[in-house]
Backbone as JSON Lines, residues from 0, in Angstrom:
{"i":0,"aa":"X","n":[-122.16,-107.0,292.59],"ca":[-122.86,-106.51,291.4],"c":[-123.2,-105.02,291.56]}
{"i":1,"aa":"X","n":[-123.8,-104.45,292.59],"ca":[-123.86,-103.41,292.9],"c":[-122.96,-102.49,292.87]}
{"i":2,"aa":"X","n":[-121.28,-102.47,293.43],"ca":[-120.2,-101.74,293.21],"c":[-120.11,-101.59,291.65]}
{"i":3,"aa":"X","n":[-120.33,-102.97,291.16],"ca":[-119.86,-102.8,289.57],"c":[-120.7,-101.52,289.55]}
{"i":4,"aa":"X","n":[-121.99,-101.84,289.51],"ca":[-122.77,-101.34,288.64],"c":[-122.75,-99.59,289.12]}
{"i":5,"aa":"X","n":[-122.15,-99.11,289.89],"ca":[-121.54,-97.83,290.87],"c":[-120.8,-97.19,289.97]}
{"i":6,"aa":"X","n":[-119.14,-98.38,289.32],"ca":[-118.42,-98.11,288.8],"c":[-118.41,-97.32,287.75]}
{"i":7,"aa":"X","n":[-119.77,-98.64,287.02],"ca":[-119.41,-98.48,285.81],"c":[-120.65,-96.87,285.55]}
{"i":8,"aa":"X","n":[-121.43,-96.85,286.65],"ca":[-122.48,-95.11,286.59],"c":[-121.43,-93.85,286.65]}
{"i":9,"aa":"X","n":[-120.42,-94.02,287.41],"ca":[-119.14,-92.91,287.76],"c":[-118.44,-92.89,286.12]}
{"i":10,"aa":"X","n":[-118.13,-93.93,285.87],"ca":[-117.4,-93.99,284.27],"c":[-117.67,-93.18,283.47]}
{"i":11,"aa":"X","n":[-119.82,-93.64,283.48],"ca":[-120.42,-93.13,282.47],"c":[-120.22,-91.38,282.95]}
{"i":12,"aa":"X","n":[-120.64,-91.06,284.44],"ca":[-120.78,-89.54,284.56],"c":[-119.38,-89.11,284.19]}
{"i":13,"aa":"X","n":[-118.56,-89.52,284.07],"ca":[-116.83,-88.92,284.13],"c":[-116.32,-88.19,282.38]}
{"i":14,"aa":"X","n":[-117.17,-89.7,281.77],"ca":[-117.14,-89.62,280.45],"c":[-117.84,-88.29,279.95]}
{"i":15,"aa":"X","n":[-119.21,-88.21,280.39],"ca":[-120.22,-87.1,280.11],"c":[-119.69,-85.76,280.04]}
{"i":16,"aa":"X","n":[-119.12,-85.84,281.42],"ca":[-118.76,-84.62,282.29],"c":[-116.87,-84.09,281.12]}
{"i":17,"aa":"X","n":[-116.97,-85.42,280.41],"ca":[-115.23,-84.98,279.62],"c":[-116.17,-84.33,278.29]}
{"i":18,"aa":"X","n":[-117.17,-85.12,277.7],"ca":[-118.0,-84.55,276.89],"c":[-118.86,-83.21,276.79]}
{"i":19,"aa":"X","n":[-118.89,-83.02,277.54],"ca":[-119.52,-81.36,277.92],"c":[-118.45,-80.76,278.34]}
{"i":20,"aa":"X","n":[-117.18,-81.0,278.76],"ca":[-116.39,-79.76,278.78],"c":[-115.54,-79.61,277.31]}
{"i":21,"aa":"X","n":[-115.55,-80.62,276.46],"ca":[-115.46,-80.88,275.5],"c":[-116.02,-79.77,274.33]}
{"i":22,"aa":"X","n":[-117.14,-79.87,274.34],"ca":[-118.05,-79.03,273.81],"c":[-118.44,-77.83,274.15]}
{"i":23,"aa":"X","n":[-117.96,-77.3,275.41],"ca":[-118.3,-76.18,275.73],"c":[-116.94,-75.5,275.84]}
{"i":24,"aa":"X","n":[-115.31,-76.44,275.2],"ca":[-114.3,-75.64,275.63],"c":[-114.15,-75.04,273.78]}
{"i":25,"aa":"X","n":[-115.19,-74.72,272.82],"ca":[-115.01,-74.39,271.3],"c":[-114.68,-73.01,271.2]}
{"i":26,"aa":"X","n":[-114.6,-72.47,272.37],"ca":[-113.51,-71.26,271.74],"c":[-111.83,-71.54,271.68]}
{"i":27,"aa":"X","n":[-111.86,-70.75,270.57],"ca":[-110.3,-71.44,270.02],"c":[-108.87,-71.09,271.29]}
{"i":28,"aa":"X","n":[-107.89,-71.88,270.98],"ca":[-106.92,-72.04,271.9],"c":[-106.18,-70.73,271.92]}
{"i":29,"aa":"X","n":[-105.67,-70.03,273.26],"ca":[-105.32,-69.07,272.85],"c":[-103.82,-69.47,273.15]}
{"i":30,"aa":"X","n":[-102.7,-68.84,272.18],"ca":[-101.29,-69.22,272.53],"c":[-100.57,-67.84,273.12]}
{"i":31,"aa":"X","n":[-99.43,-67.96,273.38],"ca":[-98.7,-66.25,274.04],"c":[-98.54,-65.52,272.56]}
{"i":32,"aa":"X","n":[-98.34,-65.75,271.4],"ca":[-97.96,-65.0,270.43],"c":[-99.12,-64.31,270.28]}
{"i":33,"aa":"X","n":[-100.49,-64.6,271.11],"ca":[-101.8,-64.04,270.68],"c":[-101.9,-62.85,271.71]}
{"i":34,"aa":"X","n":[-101.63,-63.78,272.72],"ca":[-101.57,-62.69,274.02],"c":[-100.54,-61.27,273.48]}
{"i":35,"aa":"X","n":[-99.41,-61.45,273.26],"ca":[-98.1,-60.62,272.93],"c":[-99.53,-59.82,271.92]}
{"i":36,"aa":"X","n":[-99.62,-59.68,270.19],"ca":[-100.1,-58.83,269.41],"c":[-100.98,-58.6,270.06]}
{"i":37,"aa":"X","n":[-101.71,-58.9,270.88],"ca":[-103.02,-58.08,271.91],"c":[-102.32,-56.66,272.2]}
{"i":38,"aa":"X","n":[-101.75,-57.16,273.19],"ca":[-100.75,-56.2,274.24],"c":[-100.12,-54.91,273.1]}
{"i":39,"aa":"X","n":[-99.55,-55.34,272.39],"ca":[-98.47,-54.62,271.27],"c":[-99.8,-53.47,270.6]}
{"i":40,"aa":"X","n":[-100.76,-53.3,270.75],"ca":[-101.78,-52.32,270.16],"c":[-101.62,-51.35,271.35]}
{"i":41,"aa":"X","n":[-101.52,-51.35,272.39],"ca":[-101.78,-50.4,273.58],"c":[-100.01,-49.81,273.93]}
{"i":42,"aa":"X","n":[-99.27,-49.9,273.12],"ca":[-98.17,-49.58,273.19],"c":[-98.54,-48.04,272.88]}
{"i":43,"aa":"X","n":[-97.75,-47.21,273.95],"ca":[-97.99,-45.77,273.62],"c":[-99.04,-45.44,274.48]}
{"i":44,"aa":"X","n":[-99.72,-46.14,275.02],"ca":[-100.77,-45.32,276.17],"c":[-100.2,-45.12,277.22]}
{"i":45,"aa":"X","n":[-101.11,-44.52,278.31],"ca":[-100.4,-44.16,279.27],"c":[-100.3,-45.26,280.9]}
{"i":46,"aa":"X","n":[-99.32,-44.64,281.49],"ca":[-99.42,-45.58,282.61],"c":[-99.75,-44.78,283.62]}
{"i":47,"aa":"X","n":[-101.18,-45.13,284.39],"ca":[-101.6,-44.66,285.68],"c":[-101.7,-45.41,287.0]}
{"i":48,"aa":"X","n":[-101.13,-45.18,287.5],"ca":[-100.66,-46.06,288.89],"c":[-102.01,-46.43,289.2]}
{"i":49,"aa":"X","n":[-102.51,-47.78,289.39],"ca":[-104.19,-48.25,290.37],"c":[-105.25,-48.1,288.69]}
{"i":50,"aa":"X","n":[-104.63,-47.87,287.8],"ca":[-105.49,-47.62,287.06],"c":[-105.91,-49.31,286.0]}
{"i":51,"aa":"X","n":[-107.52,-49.13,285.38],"ca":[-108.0,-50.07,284.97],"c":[-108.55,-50.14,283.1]}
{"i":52,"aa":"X","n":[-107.64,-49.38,282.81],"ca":[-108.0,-49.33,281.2],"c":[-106.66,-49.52,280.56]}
{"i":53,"aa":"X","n":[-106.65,-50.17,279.19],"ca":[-106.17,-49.96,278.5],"c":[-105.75,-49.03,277.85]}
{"i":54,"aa":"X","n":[-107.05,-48.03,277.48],"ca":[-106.65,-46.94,276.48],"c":[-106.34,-45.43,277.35]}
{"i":55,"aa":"X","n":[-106.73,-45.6,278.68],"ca":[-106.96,-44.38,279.08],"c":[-106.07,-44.38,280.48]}
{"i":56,"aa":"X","n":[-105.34,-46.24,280.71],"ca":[-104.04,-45.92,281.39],"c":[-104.32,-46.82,282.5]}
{"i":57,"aa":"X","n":[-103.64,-47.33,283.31],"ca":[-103.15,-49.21,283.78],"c":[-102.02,-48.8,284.29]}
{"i":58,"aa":"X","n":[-101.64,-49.79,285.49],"ca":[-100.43,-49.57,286.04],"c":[-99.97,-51.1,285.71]}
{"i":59,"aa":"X","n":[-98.63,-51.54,286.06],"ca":[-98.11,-52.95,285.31],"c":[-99.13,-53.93,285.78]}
{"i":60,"aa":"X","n":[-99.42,-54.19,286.96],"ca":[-100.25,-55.46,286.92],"c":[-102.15,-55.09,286.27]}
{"i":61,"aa":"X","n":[-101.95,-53.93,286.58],"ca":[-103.47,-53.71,285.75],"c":[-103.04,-54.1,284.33]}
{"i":62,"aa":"X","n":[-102.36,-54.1,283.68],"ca":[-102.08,-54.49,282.25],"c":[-101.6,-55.67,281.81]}
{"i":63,"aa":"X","n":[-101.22,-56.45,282.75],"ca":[-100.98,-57.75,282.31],"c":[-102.59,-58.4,282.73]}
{"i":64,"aa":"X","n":[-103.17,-58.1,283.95],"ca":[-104.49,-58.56,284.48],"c":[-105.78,-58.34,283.21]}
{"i":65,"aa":"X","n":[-105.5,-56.91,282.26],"ca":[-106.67,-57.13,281.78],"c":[-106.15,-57.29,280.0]}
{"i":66,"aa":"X","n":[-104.81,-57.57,279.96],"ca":[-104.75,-58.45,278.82],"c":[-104.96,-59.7,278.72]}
{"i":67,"aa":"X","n":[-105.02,-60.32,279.97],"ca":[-105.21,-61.69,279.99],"c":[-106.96,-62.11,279.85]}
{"i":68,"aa":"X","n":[-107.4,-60.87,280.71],"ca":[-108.69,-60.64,280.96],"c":[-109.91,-60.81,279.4]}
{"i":69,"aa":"X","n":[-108.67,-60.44,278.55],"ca":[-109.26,-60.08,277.54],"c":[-109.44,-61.66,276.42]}
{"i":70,"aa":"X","n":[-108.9,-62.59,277.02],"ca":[-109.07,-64.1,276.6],"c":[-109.42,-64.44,277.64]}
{"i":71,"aa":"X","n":[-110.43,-64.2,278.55],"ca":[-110.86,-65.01,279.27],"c":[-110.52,-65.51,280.84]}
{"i":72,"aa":"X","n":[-109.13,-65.37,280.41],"ca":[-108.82,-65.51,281.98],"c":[-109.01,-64.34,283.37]}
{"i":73,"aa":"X","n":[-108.83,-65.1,284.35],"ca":[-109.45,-64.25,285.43],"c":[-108.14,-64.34,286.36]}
{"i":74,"aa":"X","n":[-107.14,-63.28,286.24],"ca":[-105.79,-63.12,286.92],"c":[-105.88,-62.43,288.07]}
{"i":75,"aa":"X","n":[-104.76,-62.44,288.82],"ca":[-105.17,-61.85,290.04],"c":[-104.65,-60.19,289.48]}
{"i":76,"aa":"X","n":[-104.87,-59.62,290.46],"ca":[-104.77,-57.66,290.38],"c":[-103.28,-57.49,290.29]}
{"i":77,"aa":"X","n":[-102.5,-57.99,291.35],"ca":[-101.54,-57.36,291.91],"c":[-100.33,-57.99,291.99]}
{"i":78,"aa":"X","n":[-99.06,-57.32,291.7],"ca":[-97.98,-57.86,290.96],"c":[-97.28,-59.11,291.64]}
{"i":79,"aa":"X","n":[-97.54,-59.23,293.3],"ca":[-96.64,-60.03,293.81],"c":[-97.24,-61.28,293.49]}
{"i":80,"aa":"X","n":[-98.96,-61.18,293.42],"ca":[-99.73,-62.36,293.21],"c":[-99.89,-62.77,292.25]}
{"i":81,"aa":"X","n":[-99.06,-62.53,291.2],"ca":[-98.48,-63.21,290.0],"c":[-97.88,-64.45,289.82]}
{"i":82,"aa":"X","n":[-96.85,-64.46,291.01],"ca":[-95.86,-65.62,291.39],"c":[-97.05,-66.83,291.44]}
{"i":83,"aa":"X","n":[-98.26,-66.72,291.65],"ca":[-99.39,-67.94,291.88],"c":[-100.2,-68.35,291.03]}
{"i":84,"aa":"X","n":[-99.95,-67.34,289.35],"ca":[-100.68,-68.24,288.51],"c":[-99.99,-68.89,287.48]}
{"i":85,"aa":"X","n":[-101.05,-69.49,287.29],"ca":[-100.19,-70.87,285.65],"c":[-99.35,-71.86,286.44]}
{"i":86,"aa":"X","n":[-98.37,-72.14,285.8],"ca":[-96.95,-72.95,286.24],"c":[-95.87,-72.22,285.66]}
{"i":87,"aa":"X","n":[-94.92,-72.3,286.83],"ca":[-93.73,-72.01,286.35],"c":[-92.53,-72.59,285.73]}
{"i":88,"aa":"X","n":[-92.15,-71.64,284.7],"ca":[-91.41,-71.36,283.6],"c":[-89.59,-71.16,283.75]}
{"i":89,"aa":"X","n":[-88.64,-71.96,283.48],"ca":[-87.45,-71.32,283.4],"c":[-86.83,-70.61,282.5]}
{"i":90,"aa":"X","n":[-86.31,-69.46,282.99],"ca":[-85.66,-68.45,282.16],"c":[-85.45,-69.24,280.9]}
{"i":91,"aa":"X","n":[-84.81,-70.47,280.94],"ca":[-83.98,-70.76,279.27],"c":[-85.66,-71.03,278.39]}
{"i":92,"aa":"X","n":[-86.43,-71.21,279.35],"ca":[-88.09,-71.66,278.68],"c":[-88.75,-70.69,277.87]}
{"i":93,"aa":"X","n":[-88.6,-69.4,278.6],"ca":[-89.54,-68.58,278.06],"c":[-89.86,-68.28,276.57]}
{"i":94,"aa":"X","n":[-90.87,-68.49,276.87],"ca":[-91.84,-68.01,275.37],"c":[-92.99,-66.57,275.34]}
{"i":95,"aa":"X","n":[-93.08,-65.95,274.29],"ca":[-94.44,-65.03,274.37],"c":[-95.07,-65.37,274.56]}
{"i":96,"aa":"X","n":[-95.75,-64.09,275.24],"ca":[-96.99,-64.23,276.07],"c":[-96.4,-64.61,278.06]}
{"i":97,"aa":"X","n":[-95.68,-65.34,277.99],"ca":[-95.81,-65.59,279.66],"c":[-95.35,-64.72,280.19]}
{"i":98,"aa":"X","n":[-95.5,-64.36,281.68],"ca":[-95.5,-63.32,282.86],"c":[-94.44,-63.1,283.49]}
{"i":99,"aa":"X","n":[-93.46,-62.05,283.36],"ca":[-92.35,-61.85,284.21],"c":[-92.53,-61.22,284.97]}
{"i":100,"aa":"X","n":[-92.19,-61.91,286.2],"ca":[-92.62,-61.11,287.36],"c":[-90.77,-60.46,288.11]}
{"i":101,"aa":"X","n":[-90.65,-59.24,288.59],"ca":[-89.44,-58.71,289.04],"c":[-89.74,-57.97,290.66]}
{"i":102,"aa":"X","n":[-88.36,-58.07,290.8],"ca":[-87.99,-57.47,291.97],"c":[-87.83,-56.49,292.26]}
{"i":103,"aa":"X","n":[-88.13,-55.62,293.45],"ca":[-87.98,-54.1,293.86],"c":[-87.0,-54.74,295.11]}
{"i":104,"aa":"X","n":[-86.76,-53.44,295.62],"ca":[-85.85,-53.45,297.23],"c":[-86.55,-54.27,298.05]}
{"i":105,"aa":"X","n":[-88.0,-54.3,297.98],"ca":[-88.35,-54.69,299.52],"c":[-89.23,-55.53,298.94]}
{"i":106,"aa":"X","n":[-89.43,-57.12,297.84],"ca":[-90.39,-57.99,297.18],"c":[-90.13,-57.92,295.82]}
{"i":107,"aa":"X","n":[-91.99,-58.08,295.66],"ca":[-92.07,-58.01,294.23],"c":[-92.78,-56.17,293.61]}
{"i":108,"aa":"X","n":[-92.02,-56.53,293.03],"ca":[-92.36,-54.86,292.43],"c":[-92.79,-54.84,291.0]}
{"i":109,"aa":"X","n":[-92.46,-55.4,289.94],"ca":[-93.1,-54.94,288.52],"c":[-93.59,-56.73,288.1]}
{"i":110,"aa":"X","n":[-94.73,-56.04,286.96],"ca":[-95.09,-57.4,286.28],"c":[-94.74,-57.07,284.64]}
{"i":111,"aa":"X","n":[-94.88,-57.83,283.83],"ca":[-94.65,-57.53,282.38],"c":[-94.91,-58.92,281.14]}
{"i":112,"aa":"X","n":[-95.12,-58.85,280.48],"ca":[-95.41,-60.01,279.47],"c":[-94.43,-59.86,278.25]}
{"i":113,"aa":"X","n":[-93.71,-60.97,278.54],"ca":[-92.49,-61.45,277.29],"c":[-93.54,-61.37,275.9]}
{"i":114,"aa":"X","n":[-92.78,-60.51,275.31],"ca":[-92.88,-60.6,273.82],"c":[-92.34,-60.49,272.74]}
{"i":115,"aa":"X","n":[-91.29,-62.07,273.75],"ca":[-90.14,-62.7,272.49],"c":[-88.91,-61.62,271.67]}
{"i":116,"aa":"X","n":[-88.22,-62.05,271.27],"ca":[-86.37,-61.75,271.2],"c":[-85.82,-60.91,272.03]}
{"i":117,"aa":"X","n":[-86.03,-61.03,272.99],"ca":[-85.41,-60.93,274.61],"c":[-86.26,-59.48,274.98]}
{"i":118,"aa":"X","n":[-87.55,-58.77,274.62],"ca":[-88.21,-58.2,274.84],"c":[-89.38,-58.4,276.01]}
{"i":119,"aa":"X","n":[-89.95,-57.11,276.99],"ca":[-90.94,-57.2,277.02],"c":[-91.97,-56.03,276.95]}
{"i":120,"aa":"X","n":[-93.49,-56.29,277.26],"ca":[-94.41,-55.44,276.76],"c":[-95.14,-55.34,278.19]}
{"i":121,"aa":"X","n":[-94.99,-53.71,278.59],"ca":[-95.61,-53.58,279.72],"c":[-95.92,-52.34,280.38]}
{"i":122,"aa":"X","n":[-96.64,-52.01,281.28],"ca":[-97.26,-50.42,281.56],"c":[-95.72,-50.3,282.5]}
{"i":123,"aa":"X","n":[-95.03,-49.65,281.82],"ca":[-93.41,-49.24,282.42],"c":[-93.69,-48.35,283.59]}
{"i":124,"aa":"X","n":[-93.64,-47.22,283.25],"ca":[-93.73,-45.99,284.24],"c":[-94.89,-44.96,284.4]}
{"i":125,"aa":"X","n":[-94.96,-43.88,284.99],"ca":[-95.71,-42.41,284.5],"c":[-95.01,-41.87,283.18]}
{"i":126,"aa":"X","n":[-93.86,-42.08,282.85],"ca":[-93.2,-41.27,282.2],"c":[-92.99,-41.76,281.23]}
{"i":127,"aa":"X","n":[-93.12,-43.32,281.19],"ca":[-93.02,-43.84,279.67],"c":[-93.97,-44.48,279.13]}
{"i":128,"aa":"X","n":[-95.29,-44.63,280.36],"ca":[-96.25,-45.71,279.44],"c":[-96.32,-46.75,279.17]}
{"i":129,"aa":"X","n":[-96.89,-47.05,278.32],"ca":[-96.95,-48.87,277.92],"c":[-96.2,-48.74,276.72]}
{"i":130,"aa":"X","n":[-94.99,-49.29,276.73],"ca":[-93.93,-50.01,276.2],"c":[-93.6,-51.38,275.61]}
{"i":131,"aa":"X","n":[-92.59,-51.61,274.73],"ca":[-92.22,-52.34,274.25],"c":[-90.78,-52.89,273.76]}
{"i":132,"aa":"X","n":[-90.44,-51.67,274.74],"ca":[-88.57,-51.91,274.22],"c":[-87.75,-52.09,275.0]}
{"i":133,"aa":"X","n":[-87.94,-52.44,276.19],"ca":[-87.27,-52.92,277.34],"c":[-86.9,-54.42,277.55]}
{"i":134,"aa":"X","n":[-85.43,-54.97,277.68],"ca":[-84.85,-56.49,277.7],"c":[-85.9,-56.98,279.06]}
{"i":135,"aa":"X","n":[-86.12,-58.27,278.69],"ca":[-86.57,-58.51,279.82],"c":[-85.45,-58.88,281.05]}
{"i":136,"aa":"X","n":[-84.47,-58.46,281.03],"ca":[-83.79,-58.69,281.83],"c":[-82.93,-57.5,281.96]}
{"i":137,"aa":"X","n":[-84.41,-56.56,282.38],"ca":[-84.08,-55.41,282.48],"c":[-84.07,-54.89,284.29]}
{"i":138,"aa":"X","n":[-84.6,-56.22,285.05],"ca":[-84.63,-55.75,286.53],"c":[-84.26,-57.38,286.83]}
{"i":139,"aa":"X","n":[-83.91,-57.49,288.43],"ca":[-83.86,-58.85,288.92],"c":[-85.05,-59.58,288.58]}
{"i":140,"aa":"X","n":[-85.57,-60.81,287.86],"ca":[-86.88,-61.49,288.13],"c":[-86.62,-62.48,288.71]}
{"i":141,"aa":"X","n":[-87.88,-62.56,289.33],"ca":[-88.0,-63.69,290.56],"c":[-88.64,-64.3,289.98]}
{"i":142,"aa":"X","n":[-89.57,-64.21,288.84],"ca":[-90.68,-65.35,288.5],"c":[-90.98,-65.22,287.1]}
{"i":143,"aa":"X","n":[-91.39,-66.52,286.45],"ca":[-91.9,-66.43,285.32],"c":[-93.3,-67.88,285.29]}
{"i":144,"aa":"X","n":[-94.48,-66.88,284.69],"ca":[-95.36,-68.11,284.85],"c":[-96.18,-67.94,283.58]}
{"i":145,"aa":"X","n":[-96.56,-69.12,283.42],"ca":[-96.92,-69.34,281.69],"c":[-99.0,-69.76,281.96]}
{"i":146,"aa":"X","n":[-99.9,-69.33,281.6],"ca":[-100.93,-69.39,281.66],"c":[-101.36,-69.79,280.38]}
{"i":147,"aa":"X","n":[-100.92,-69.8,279.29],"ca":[-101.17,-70.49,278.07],"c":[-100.51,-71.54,277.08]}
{"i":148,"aa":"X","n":[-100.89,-71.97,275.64],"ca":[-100.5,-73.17,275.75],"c":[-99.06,-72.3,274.63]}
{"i":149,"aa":"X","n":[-97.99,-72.97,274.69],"ca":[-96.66,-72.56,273.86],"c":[-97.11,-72.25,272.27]}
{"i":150,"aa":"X","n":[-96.4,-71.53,271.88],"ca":[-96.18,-71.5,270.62],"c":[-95.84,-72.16,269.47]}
């Protein structure tokens, strides 16, 4: 009688605990097409290597980190440690909004966010900024990882 009555206290806390995240998850769902028109406003700023703004200049993983940042999520800094969030995505999968992560000579070298018909949107260079007109299969990628829900 006692186990029952264990059981059925865990049930009730499990239930609770689905009910309060329930209620406390009422901000609305964010999808990649939301993420993508985020991103697509900062097109034309600049790109500063280590840098942490949007308007005043971000290097690639600073710009995918604080677009994401900007719904909430809490991404890591730095481009190789990309490969470790969300779940991963196959090339024929991709949708806007998820994370392409690419290759340099010696790892991982650039990050960028698909934003759909074979585009992506990302703090490119010193020389070009945050962009929008580059194929995403514009360098080797090693990774693609999806942190939100599809389109």
């Amino acid at each position: 009688a006692r186990k029952k009555a264990e059981e059925e206290a865990k049930k009730k806390a499990e239930a609770e605990a689905n009910k309060q995240n329930n209620i406390s998850s009422s901000k609305p769902v964010v999808r990649g097409q939301d993420i993508v028109n985020y991103a697509m406003q900062f097109v034309g700023n600049p790109y500063v290597w280590g840098g942490n703004s949007l308007t005043e200049g971000c290097d690639c993983s600073g710009f995918v980190h604080l677009i994401y940042k900007h719904f909430g999520y809490n991404t890591v800094r730095y481009s190789m440690s990309f490969l470790y969030e969300g779940v991963s995505v196959d090339r024929e999968d991709i949708q806007p909004g998820d994370i392409v992560i690419y290759a340099r000579k010696e790892g991982i070298g650039h990050v960028a966010i698909y934003a759909g018909n074979g585009k992506i949107v990302e703090a490119q260079s010193t020389n070009a900024g945050i962009t929008s007109n580059r194929s995403v299969d514009c360098r080797e990628i090693v990774g693609i990882r999806r942190l939100v829900g599809t389109n």
